mmCIF file of C-alpha atoms in Angstrom:
data_model
loop_
_atom_site.group_PDB
_atom_site.id
_atom_site.type_symbol
_atom_site.label_atom_id
_atom_site.label_comp_id
_atom_site.label_asym_id
_atom_site.label_seq_id
_atom_site.Cartn_x
_atom_site.Cartn_y
_atom_site.Cartn_z
ATOM 1 C CA UNK A 1 -53.406 164.843 66.692
ATOM 2 C CA UNK A 2 -54.903 168.146 65.262
ATOM 3 C CA UNK A 3 -57.725 169.939 66.150
ATOM 4 C CA UNK A 4 -57.715 171.585 63.239
ATOM 5 C CA UNK A 5 -55.065 173.310 60.515
ATOM 6 C CA UNK A 6 -54.466 175.932 58.396
ATOM 7 C CA UNK A 7 -54.708 180.099 58.607
ATOM 8 C CA UNK A 8 -58.723 179.145 58.600
ATOM 9 C CA UNK A 9 -60.015 176.698 60.608
ATOM 10 C CA UNK A 10 -60.626 173.183 59.304
ATOM 11 C CA UNK A 11 -62.069 169.876 61.175
ATOM 12 C CA UNK A 12 -59.472 167.891 62.626
ATOM 13 C CA UNK A 13 -59.297 164.699 64.013
ATOM 14 C CA UNK A 14 -61.321 165.659 67.290
ATOM 15 C CA UNK A 15 -64.166 167.019 64.895
ATOM 16 C CA UNK A 16 -63.708 164.344 62.269
ATOM 17 C CA UNK A 17 -64.448 161.751 65.338
ATOM 18 C CA UNK A 18 -67.938 163.075 65.853
ATOM 19 C CA UNK A 19 -70.637 160.495 66.202
ATOM 20 C CA UNK A 20 -67.757 158.026 66.266
ATOM 21 C CA UNK A 21 -64.646 156.899 68.200
ATOM 22 C CA UNK A 22 -61.414 159.034 69.276
ATOM 23 C CA UNK A 23 -58.541 156.022 69.668
ATOM 24 C CA UNK A 24 -55.242 157.655 71.195
ATOM 25 C CA UNK A 25 -52.526 155.194 72.092
ATOM 26 C CA UNK A 26 -49.864 156.194 74.554
ATOM 27 C CA UNK A 27 -51.758 158.845 75.678
ATOM 28 C CA UNK A 28 -48.897 160.041 77.848
ATOM 29 C CA UNK A 29 -46.743 161.092 75.175
ATOM 30 C CA UNK A 30 -49.174 163.510 73.653
ATOM 31 C CA UNK A 31 -48.060 167.238 73.889
ATOM 32 C CA UNK A 32 -49.692 168.534 77.205
ATOM 33 C CA UNK A 33 -51.533 171.427 75.366
ATOM 34 C CA UNK A 34 -53.287 168.955 72.841
ATOM 35 C CA UNK A 35 -54.214 166.736 76.063
ATOM 36 C CA UNK A 36 -55.612 169.855 78.077
ATOM 37 C CA UNK A 37 -57.328 170.917 74.745
ATOM 38 C CA UNK A 38 -59.611 167.631 74.996
ATOM 39 C CA UNK A 39 -61.320 168.837 77.831
ATOM 40 C CA UNK A 40 -63.420 171.119 76.234
ATOM 41 C CA UNK A 41 -64.958 168.860 73.602
ATOM 42 C CA UNK A 42 -65.174 165.798 76.363
ATOM 43 C CA UNK A 43 -67.306 168.016 78.557
ATOM 44 C CA UNK A 44 -69.180 170.256 75.731
ATOM 45 C CA UNK A 45 -69.020 168.287 72.930
ATOM 46 C CA UNK A 46 -68.207 170.730 70.523
ATOM 47 C CA UNK A 47 -64.448 172.481 69.604
ATOM 48 C CA UNK A 48 -64.145 176.355 69.629
ATOM 49 C CA UNK A 49 -61.366 177.301 67.655
ATOM 50 C CA UNK A 50 -60.263 181.185 67.450
ATOM 51 C CA UNK A 51 -58.114 182.639 64.861
ATOM 52 C CA UNK A 52 -57.076 186.330 63.881
ATOM 53 C CA UNK A 53 -59.899 186.156 60.849
ATOM 54 C CA UNK A 54 -62.863 184.025 62.741
ATOM 55 C CA UNK A 55 -63.477 182.046 65.273
ATOM 56 C CA UNK A 56 -65.817 178.358 64.303
ATOM 57 C CA UNK A 57 -67.327 175.863 66.519
ATOM 58 C CA UNK A 58 -67.518 172.649 64.961
ATOM 59 C CA UNK A 59 -69.140 169.238 66.509
ATOM 60 C CA UNK A 60 -67.134 166.995 68.604
ATOM 61 C CA UNK A 61 -69.135 164.803 70.225
ATOM 62 C CA UNK A 62 -66.964 161.685 70.357
ATOM 63 C CA UNK A 63 -66.158 158.244 72.167
ATOM 64 C CA UNK A 64 -62.661 158.807 73.461
ATOM 65 C CA UNK A 65 -60.694 155.938 74.181
ATOM 66 C CA UNK A 66 -57.407 156.054 75.259
ATOM 67 C CA UNK A 67 -54.366 153.370 76.408
ATOM 68 C CA UNK A 68 -50.962 154.264 78.737
ATOM 69 C CA UNK A 69 -48.192 152.740 79.878
ATOM 70 C CA UNK A 70 -48.553 151.662 84.205
ATOM 71 C CA UNK A 71 -45.493 153.804 84.080
ATOM 72 C CA UNK A 72 -42.282 154.698 82.035
ATOM 73 C CA UNK A 73 -40.867 150.703 81.774
ATOM 74 C CA UNK A 74 -43.996 149.496 81.681
ATOM 75 C CA UNK A 75 -43.672 146.789 84.239
ATOM 76 C CA UNK A 76 -45.391 148.769 87.471
ATOM 77 C CA UNK A 77 -47.674 145.817 88.903
ATOM 78 C CA UNK A 78 -46.563 143.104 86.368
ATOM 79 C CA UNK A 79 -46.289 139.920 88.267
ATOM 80 C CA UNK A 80 -43.275 138.893 86.165
ATOM 81 C CA UNK A 81 -41.056 141.879 84.994
ATOM 82 C CA UNK A 82 -39.536 143.921 87.698
ATOM 83 C CA UNK A 83 -40.469 147.602 87.067
ATOM 84 C CA UNK A 84 -37.700 149.712 87.064
ATOM 85 C CA UNK A 85 -39.584 153.035 88.251
ATOM 86 C CA UNK A 86 -39.113 154.585 91.316
ATOM 87 C CA UNK A 87 -42.708 155.818 92.514
ATOM 88 C CA UNK A 88 -41.880 159.194 92.128
ATOM 89 C CA UNK A 89 -41.101 158.535 87.936
ATOM 90 C CA UNK A 90 -44.339 156.239 87.770
ATOM 91 C CA UNK A 91 -46.346 159.610 89.200
ATOM 92 C CA UNK A 92 -44.658 162.074 87.137
ATOM 93 C CA UNK A 93 -44.989 159.393 84.328
ATOM 94 C CA UNK A 94 -48.774 159.466 84.975
ATOM 95 C CA UNK A 95 -49.378 162.945 85.744
ATOM 96 C CA UNK A 96 -48.554 164.053 82.131
ATOM 97 C CA UNK A 97 -52.395 163.003 81.859
ATOM 98 C CA UNK A 98 -54.082 166.308 84.043
ATOM 99 C CA UNK A 99 -56.874 165.207 86.742
ATOM 100 C CA UNK A 100 -59.084 167.445 85.116
ATOM 101 C CA UNK A 101 -58.601 165.380 81.671
ATOM 102 C CA UNK A 102 -58.619 161.906 83.858
ATOM 103 C CA UNK A 103 -62.302 163.472 85.416
ATOM 104 C CA UNK A 104 -63.726 163.394 82.048
ATOM 105 C CA UNK A 105 -62.845 159.737 81.224
ATOM 106 C CA UNK A 106 -65.795 157.735 82.638
ATOM 107 C CA UNK A 107 -63.493 154.294 82.976
ATOM 108 C CA UNK A 108 -60.299 153.640 83.472
ATOM 109 C CA UNK A 109 -58.993 149.763 83.207
ATOM 110 C CA UNK A 110 -55.947 148.106 83.716
ATOM 111 C CA UNK A 111 -55.494 145.464 81.522
ATOM 112 C CA UNK A 112 -52.728 142.565 82.690
ATOM 113 C CA UNK A 113 -50.812 140.693 80.405
ATOM 114 C CA UNK A 114 -52.613 137.540 79.306
ATOM 115 C CA UNK A 115 -51.043 134.325 80.633
ATOM 116 C CA UNK A 116 -50.140 131.319 78.240
ATOM 117 C CA UNK A 117 -52.383 128.630 79.640
ATOM 118 C CA UNK A 118 -55.277 131.314 79.094
ATOM 119 C CA UNK A 119 -54.139 131.921 75.313
ATOM 120 C CA UNK A 120 -53.881 128.114 74.765
ATOM 121 C CA UNK A 121 -57.201 126.907 75.986
ATOM 122 C CA UNK A 122 -59.740 125.438 74.236
ATOM 123 C CA UNK A 123 -62.347 126.801 76.928
ATOM 124 C CA UNK A 124 -64.877 129.466 75.541
ATOM 125 C CA UNK A 125 -66.154 132.358 76.677
ATOM 126 C CA UNK A 126 -69.100 134.484 76.792
ATOM 127 C CA UNK A 127 -70.412 134.612 73.522
ATOM 128 C CA UNK A 128 -70.668 137.984 71.986
ATOM 129 C CA UNK A 129 -74.332 137.498 70.626
ATOM 130 C CA UNK A 130 -75.267 137.097 74.687
ATOM 131 C CA UNK A 131 -73.183 139.973 75.315
ATOM 132 C CA UNK A 132 -74.852 141.975 72.230
ATOM 133 C CA UNK A 133 -77.991 141.094 73.891
ATOM 134 C CA UNK A 134 -77.710 142.974 77.122
ATOM 135 C CA UNK A 135 -75.955 146.219 75.746
ATOM 136 C CA UNK A 136 -78.827 146.308 73.074
ATOM 137 C CA UNK A 137 -81.408 145.564 76.094
ATOM 138 C CA UNK A 138 -79.520 148.427 78.309
ATOM 139 C CA UNK A 139 -79.391 150.612 75.518
ATOM 140 C CA UNK A 140 -83.255 150.477 75.041
ATOM 141 C CA UNK A 141 -83.662 151.055 78.408
ATOM 142 C CA UNK A 142 -81.907 154.713 78.026
ATOM 143 C CA UNK A 143 -83.673 155.788 74.897
ATOM 144 C CA UNK A 144 -86.768 155.061 76.421
ATOM 145 C CA UNK A 145 -85.705 156.986 79.744
ATOM 146 C CA UNK A 146 -84.465 159.889 78.241
ATOM 147 C CA UNK A 147 -87.545 160.276 75.745
ATOM 148 C CA UNK A 148 -88.070 163.806 75.119
ATOM 149 C CA UNK A 149 -84.793 164.990 76.923
ATOM 150 C CA UNK A 150 -83.245 165.460 74.139
ATOM 151 C CA UNK A 151 -80.747 162.784 74.879
ATOM 152 C CA UNK A 152 -80.337 159.260 74.027
ATOM 153 C CA UNK A 153 -77.470 157.529 76.992
ATOM 154 C CA UNK A 154 -76.653 157.568 80.260
ATOM 155 C CA UNK A 155 -72.683 159.179 79.212
ATOM 156 C CA UNK A 156 -75.160 162.334 78.089
ATOM 157 C CA UNK A 157 -76.655 162.842 81.324
ATOM 158 C CA UNK A 158 -76.622 166.526 82.518
ATOM 159 C CA UNK A 159 -76.538 167.000 86.621
ATOM 160 C CA UNK A 160 -80.220 167.449 86.450
ATOM 161 C CA UNK A 161 -80.659 164.086 84.601
ATOM 162 C CA UNK A 162 -78.367 162.410 87.207
ATOM 163 C CA UNK A 163 -80.225 163.884 90.325
ATOM 164 C CA UNK A 164 -83.652 162.134 88.586
ATOM 165 C CA UNK A 165 -82.534 158.964 86.945
ATOM 166 C CA UNK A 166 -79.447 158.061 89.680
ATOM 167 C CA UNK A 167 -80.913 158.779 93.038
ATOM 168 C CA UNK A 168 -78.613 156.714 95.813
ATOM 169 C CA UNK A 169 -80.259 155.078 99.019
ATOM 170 C CA UNK A 170 -78.080 155.199 102.430
ATOM 171 C CA UNK A 171 -75.908 152.477 101.920
ATOM 172 C CA UNK A 172 -74.659 153.604 98.635
ATOM 173 C CA UNK A 173 -74.273 157.204 99.906
ATOM 174 C CA UNK A 174 -72.132 155.314 102.759
ATOM 175 C CA UNK A 175 -69.854 153.316 100.260
ATOM 176 C CA UNK A 176 -70.041 156.947 97.614
ATOM 177 C CA UNK A 177 -68.675 159.031 100.837
ATOM 178 C CA UNK A 178 -66.161 156.644 101.983
ATOM 179 C CA UNK A 179 -64.743 156.039 98.091
ATOM 180 C CA UNK A 180 -64.790 159.935 97.755
ATOM 181 C CA UNK A 181 -62.469 160.768 101.312
ATOM 182 C CA UNK A 182 -60.193 158.028 100.800
ATOM 183 C CA UNK A 183 -59.592 158.419 96.990
ATOM 184 C CA UNK A 184 -59.826 162.156 96.928
ATOM 185 C CA UNK A 185 -62.324 162.131 93.961
ATOM 186 C CA UNK A 186 -63.649 165.348 92.623
ATOM 187 C CA UNK A 187 -67.419 166.196 92.279
ATOM 188 C CA UNK A 188 -66.860 165.705 88.455
ATOM 189 C CA UNK A 189 -65.362 162.003 89.483
ATOM 190 C CA UNK A 190 -68.646 161.832 91.541
ATOM 191 C CA UNK A 191 -70.741 162.391 88.589
ATOM 192 C CA UNK A 192 -69.201 159.528 86.365
ATOM 193 C CA UNK A 193 -68.900 156.865 89.016
ATOM 194 C CA UNK A 194 -72.993 157.492 89.268
ATOM 195 C CA UNK A 195 -73.486 157.634 85.365
ATOM 196 C CA UNK A 196 -71.300 154.412 85.012
ATOM 197 C CA UNK A 197 -73.456 153.013 88.152
ATOM 198 C CA UNK A 198 -76.890 153.567 86.516
ATOM 199 C CA UNK A 199 -75.229 151.784 83.170
ATOM 200 C CA UNK A 200 -74.286 148.691 84.914
ATOM 201 C CA UNK A 201 -78.034 148.817 86.635
ATOM 202 C CA UNK A 202 -79.493 149.095 83.545
ATOM 203 C CA UNK A 203 -77.172 145.940 82.146
ATOM 204 C CA UNK A 204 -78.510 144.127 84.978
ATOM 205 C CA UNK A 205 -81.856 144.987 84.511
ATOM 206 C CA UNK A 206 -82.522 146.637 87.723
ATOM 207 C CA UNK A 207 -84.471 150.042 87.946
ATOM 208 C CA UNK A 208 -82.815 151.235 91.426
ATOM 209 C CA UNK A 209 -78.878 151.868 91.504
ATOM 210 C CA UNK A 210 -77.949 148.926 94.385
ATOM 211 C CA UNK A 211 -74.562 149.058 96.714
ATOM 212 C CA UNK A 212 -72.561 146.614 94.064
ATOM 213 C CA UNK A 213 -73.603 148.708 91.079
ATOM 214 C CA UNK A 214 -71.451 151.959 93.149
ATOM 215 C CA UNK A 215 -68.838 149.269 93.783
ATOM 216 C CA UNK A 216 -68.335 148.128 90.277
ATOM 217 C CA UNK A 217 -68.157 151.252 88.722
ATOM 218 C CA UNK A 218 -65.765 152.826 91.712
ATOM 219 C CA UNK A 219 -63.410 150.417 90.839
ATOM 220 C CA UNK A 220 -63.435 151.361 86.925
ATOM 221 C CA UNK A 221 -61.538 154.590 88.672
ATOM 222 C CA UNK A 222 -58.300 153.064 89.261
ATOM 223 C CA UNK A 223 -56.034 156.103 87.800
ATOM 224 C CA UNK A 224 -57.482 158.201 90.684
ATOM 225 C CA UNK A 225 -55.579 156.210 93.354
ATOM 226 C CA UNK A 226 -52.069 157.096 94.112
ATOM 227 C CA UNK A 227 -49.255 155.032 93.464
ATOM 228 C CA UNK A 228 -47.738 152.880 96.305
#
């Protein structure tokens, strides 16, 4: 993956993903300096490249989607295969993706192997049309909410937006405090949880963020937990 190329900076993959999706497979296999360079575009929506003759800034407001194995052998947490890695090896593998970078990723989801009976089942899940309807309704809520604010989605909220639109009651505050202390979450992760909880509430059609929205959002921070 390149941010720019040549002596005179040109847009690389990150800038070319502006207003789109940047998918990185096997995230820990990328060079550390490349991964750390993602922090600026994820935070600011732009990337600045400096050369001896010039310095240029390119737009880079993209949705980052990344995939990685749970450990080097790939079987940590697999109920059907024995993991050959020690806890230290697992932690070393995962630490290739730094905490500050992980903080900037809103949702961490573990995807277990699909069982045969689930693959072969004729049972149909929820149709994509109904899912699309919920998502469209939530996006409309957000567009109306941010009219005049210069943004259009919860993911783009700045601290002032979070304070205004992500107010939580005492039970939610207690839940957040417990998660912050137990998982050792950063202030940035705290804001990410509130943004995700706000989105979950929007999908539910709720004006206020409830404790079960906060609880679900916390569950999407799985990589913030220590390996045991």
